[in-house]
JSON list of C-alpha atoms in Angstrom, two decimals:
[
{"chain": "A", "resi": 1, "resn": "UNK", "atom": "CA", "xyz": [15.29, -6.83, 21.77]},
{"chain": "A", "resi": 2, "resn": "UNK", "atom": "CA", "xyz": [17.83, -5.54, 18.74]},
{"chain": "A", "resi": 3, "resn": "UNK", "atom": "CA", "xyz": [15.60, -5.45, 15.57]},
{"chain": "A", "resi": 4, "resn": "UNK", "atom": "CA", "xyz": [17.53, -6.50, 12.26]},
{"chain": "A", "resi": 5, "resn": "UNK", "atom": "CA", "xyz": [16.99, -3.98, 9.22]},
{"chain": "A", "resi": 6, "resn": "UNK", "atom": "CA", "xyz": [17.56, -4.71, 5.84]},
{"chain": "A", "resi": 7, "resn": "UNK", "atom": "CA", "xyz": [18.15, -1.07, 4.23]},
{"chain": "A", "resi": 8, "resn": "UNK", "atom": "CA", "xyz": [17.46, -0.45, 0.55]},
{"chain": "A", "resi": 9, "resn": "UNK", "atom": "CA", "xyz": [19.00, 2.38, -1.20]},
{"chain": "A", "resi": 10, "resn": "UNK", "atom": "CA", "xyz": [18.34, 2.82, -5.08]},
{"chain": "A", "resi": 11, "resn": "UNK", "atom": "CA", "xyz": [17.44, 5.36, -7.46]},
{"chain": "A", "resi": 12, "resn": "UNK", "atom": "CA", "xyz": [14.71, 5.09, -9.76]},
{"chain": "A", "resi": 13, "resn": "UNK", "atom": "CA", "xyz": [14.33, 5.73, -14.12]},
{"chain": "A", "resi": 14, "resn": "UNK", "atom": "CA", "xyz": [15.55, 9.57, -14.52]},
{"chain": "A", "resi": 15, "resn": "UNK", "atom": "CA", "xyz": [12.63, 11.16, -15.83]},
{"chain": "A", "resi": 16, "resn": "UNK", "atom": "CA", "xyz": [10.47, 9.11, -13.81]},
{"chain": "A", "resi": 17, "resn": "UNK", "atom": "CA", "xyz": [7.41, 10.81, -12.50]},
{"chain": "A", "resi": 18, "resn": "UNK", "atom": "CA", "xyz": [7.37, 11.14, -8.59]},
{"chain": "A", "resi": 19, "resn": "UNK", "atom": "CA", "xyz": [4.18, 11.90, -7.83]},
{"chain": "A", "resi": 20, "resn": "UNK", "atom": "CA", "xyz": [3.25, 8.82, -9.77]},
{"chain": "A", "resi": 21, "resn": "UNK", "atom": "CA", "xyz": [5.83, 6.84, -7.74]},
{"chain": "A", "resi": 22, "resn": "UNK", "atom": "CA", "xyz": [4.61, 7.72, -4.82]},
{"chain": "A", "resi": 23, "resn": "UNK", "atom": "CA", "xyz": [0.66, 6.83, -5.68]},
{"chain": "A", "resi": 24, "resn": "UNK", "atom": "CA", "xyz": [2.64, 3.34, -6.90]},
{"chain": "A", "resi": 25, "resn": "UNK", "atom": "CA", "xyz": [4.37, 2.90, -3.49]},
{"chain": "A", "resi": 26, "resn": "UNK", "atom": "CA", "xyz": [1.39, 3.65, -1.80]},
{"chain": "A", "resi": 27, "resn": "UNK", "atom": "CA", "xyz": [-1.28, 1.51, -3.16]},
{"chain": "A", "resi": 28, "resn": "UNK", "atom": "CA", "xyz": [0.65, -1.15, -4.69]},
{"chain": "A", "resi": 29, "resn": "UNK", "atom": "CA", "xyz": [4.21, -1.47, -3.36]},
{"chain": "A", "resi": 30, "resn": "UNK", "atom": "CA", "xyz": [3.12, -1.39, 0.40]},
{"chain": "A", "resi": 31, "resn": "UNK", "atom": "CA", "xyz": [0.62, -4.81, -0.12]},
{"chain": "A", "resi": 32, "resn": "UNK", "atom": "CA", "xyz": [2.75, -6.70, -2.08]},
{"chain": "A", "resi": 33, "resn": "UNK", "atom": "CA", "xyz": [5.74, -6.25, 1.07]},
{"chain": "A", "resi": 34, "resn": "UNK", "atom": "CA", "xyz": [3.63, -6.14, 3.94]},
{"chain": "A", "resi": 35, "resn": "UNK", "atom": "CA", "xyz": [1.79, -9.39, 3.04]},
{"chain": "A", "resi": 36, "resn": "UNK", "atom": "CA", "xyz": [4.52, -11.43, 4.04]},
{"chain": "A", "resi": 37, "resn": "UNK", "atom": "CA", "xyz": [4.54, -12.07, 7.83]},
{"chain": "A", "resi": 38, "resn": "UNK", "atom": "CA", "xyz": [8.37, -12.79, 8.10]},
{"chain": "A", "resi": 39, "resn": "UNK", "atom": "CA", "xyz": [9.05, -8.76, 7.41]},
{"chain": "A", "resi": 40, "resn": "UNK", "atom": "CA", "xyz": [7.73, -7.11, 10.57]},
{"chain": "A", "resi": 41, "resn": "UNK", "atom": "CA", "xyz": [7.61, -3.19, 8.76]},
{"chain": "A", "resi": 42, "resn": "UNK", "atom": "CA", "xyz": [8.03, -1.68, 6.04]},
{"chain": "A", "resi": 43, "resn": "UNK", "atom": "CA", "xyz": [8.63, 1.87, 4.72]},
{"chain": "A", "resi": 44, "resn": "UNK", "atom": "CA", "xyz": [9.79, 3.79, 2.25]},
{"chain": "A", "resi": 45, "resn": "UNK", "atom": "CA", "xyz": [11.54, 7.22, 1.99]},
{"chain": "A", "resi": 46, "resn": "UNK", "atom": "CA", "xyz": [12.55, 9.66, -1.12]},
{"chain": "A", "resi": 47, "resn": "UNK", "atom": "CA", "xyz": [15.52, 12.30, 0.05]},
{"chain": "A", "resi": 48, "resn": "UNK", "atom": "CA", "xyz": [13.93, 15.43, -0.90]},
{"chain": "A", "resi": 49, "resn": "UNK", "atom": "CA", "xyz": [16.77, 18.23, 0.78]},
{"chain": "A", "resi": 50, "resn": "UNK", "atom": "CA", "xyz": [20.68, 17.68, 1.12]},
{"chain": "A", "resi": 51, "resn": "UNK", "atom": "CA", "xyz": [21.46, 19.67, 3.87]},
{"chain": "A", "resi": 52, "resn": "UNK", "atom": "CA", "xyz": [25.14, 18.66, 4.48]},
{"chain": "A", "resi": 53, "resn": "UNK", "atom": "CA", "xyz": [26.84, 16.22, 1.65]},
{"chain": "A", "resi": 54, "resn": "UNK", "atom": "CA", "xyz": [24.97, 14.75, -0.89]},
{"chain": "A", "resi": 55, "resn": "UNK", "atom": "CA", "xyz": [23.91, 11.03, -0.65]},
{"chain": "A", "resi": 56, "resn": "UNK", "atom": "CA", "xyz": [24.61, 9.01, -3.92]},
{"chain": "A", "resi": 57, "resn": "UNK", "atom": "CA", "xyz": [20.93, 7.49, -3.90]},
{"chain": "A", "resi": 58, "resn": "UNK", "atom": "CA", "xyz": [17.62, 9.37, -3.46]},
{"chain": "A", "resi": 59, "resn": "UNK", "atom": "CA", "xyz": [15.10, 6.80, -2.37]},
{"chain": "A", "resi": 60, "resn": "UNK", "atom": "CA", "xyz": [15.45, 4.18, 0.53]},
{"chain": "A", "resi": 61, "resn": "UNK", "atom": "CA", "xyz": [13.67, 1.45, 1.78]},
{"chain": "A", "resi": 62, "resn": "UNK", "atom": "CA", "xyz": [13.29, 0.24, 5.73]},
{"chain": "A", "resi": 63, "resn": "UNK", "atom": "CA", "xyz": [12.36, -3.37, 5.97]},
{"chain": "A", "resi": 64, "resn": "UNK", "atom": "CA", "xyz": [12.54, -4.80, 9.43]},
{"chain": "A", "resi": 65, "resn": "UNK", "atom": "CA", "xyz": [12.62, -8.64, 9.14]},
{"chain": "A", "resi": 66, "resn": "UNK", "atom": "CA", "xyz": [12.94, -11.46, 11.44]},
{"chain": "A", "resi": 67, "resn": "UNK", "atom": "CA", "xyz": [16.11, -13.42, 10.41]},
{"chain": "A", "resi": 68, "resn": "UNK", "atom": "CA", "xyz": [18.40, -12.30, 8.05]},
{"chain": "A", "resi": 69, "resn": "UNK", "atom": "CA", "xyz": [19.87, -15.51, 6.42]},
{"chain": "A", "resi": 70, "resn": "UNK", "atom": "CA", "xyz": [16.00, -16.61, 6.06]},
{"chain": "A", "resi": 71, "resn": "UNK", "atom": "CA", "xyz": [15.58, -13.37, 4.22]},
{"chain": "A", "resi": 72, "resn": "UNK", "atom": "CA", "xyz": [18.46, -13.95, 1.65]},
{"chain": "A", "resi": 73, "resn": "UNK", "atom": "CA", "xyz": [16.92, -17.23, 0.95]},
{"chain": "A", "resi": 74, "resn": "UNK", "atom": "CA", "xyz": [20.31, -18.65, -0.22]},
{"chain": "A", "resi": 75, "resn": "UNK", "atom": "CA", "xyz": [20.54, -15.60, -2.20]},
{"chain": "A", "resi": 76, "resn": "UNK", "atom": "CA", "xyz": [17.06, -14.86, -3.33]},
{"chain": "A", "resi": 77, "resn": "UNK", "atom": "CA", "xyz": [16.41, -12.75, -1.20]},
{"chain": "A", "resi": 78, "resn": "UNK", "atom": "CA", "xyz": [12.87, -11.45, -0.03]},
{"chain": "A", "resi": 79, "resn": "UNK", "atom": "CA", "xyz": [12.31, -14.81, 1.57]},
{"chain": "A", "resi": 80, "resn": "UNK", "atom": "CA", "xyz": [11.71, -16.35, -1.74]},
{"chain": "A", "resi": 81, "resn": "UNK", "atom": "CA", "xyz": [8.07, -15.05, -1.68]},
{"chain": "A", "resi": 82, "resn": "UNK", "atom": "CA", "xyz": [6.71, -15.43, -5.43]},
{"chain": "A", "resi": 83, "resn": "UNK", "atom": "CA", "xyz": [4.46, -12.35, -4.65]},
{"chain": "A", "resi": 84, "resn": "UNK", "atom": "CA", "xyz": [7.76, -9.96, -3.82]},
{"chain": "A", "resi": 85, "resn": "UNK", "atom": "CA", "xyz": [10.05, -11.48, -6.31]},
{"chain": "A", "resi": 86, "resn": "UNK", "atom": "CA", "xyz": [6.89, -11.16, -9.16]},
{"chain": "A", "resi": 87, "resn": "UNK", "atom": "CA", "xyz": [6.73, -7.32, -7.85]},
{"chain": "A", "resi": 88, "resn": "UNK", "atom": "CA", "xyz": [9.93, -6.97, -8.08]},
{"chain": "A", "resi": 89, "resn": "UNK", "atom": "CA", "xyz": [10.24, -7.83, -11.38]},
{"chain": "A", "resi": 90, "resn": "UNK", "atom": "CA", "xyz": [7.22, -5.60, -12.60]},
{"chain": "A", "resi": 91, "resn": "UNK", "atom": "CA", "xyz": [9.15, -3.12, -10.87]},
{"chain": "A", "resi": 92, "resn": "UNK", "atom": "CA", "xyz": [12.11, -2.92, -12.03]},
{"chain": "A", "resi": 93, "resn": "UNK", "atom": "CA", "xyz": [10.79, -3.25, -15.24]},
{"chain": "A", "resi": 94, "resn": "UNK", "atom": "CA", "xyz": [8.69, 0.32, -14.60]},
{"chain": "A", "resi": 95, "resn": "UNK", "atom": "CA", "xyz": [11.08, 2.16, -12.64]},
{"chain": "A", "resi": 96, "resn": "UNK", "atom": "CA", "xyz": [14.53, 0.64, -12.87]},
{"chain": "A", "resi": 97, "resn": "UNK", "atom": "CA", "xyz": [17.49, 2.06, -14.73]},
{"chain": "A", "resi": 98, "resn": "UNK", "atom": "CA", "xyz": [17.17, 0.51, -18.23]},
{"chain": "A", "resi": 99, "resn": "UNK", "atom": "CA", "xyz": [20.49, -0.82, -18.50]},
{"chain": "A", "resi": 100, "resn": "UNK", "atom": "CA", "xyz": [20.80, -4.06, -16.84]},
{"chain": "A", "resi": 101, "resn": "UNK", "atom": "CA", "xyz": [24.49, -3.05, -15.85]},
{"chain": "A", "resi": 102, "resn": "UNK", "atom": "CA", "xyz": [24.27, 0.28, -14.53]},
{"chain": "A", "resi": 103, "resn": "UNK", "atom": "CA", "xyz": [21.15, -1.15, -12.54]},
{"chain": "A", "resi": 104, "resn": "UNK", "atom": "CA", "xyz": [23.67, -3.19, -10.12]},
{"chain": "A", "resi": 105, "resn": "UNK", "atom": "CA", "xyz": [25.15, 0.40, -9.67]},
{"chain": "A", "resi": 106, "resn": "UNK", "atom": "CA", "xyz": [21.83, 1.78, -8.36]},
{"chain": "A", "resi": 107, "resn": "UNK", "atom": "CA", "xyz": [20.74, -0.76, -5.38]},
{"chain": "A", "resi": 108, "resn": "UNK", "atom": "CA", "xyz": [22.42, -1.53, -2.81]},
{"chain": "A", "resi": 109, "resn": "UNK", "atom": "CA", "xyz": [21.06, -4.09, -0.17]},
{"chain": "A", "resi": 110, "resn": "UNK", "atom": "CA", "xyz": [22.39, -3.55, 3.61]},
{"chain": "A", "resi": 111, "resn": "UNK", "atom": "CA", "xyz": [22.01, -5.65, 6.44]},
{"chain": "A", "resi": 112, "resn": "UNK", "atom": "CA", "xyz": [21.91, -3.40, 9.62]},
{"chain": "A", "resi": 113, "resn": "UNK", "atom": "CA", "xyz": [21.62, -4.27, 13.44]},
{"chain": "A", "resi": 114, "resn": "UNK", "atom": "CA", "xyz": [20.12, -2.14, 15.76]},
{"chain": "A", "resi": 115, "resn": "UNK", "atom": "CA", "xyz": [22.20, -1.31, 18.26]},
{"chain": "A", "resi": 116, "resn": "UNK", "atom": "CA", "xyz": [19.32, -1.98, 21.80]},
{"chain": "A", "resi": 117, "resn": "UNK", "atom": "CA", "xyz": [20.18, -1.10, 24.86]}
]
């Protein structure tokens, strides 16, 4: 059966620290995601080489889910879980671009079907 991904591509706070990040990803990031039933895996990925071009972001995020339009939530997103959308909020608040408007510029949210077969 096709999966359905929901790809996240951002960029974090320049300056951030990555190694922290990553210890953030790891032990808090990956609960507050993989708590909900409805998303079915989650990962996420830091480009750390450009071989050939150069991508505009350099962190991505898998997430396979169930049903898209369930996942939107009439434009929530995240299924309307309080827990995600409270963790999202903490996080953008820690590692998101500081200006509101250039933040829009730095996420993008893609809904990708696996082509099965």
């Amino acid at each position: 059966m096709a999966r359905k991904l929901v790809l996240l591509t951002y960029n974090i706070k320049p300056g951030s620290d990555l190694e922290e990040y990553r210890e953030f990803t790891r032990t808090i990031d990956y609960g507050k995601f993989r708590q909900n039933d409805r998303i079915q895996e989650y990962t996420n990925f830091v480009v750390t080489k450009n071989v050939q071009g150069q991508e505009w972001f350099k962190h991505f995020d898998l997430l396979y889910v169930d049903d898209f339009e369930a996942f939107d939530a009439g434009g929530k997103r995240f299924f309307g879980d309080p827990i995600i959308h409270e963790h999202a909020q903490n996080w953008v608040d820690r590692w998101g671009i500081d200006d509101p408007q250039e933040w829009a510029k730095n996420f993008n949210v893609s809904y990708c079907d696996e082509i099965w077969g």
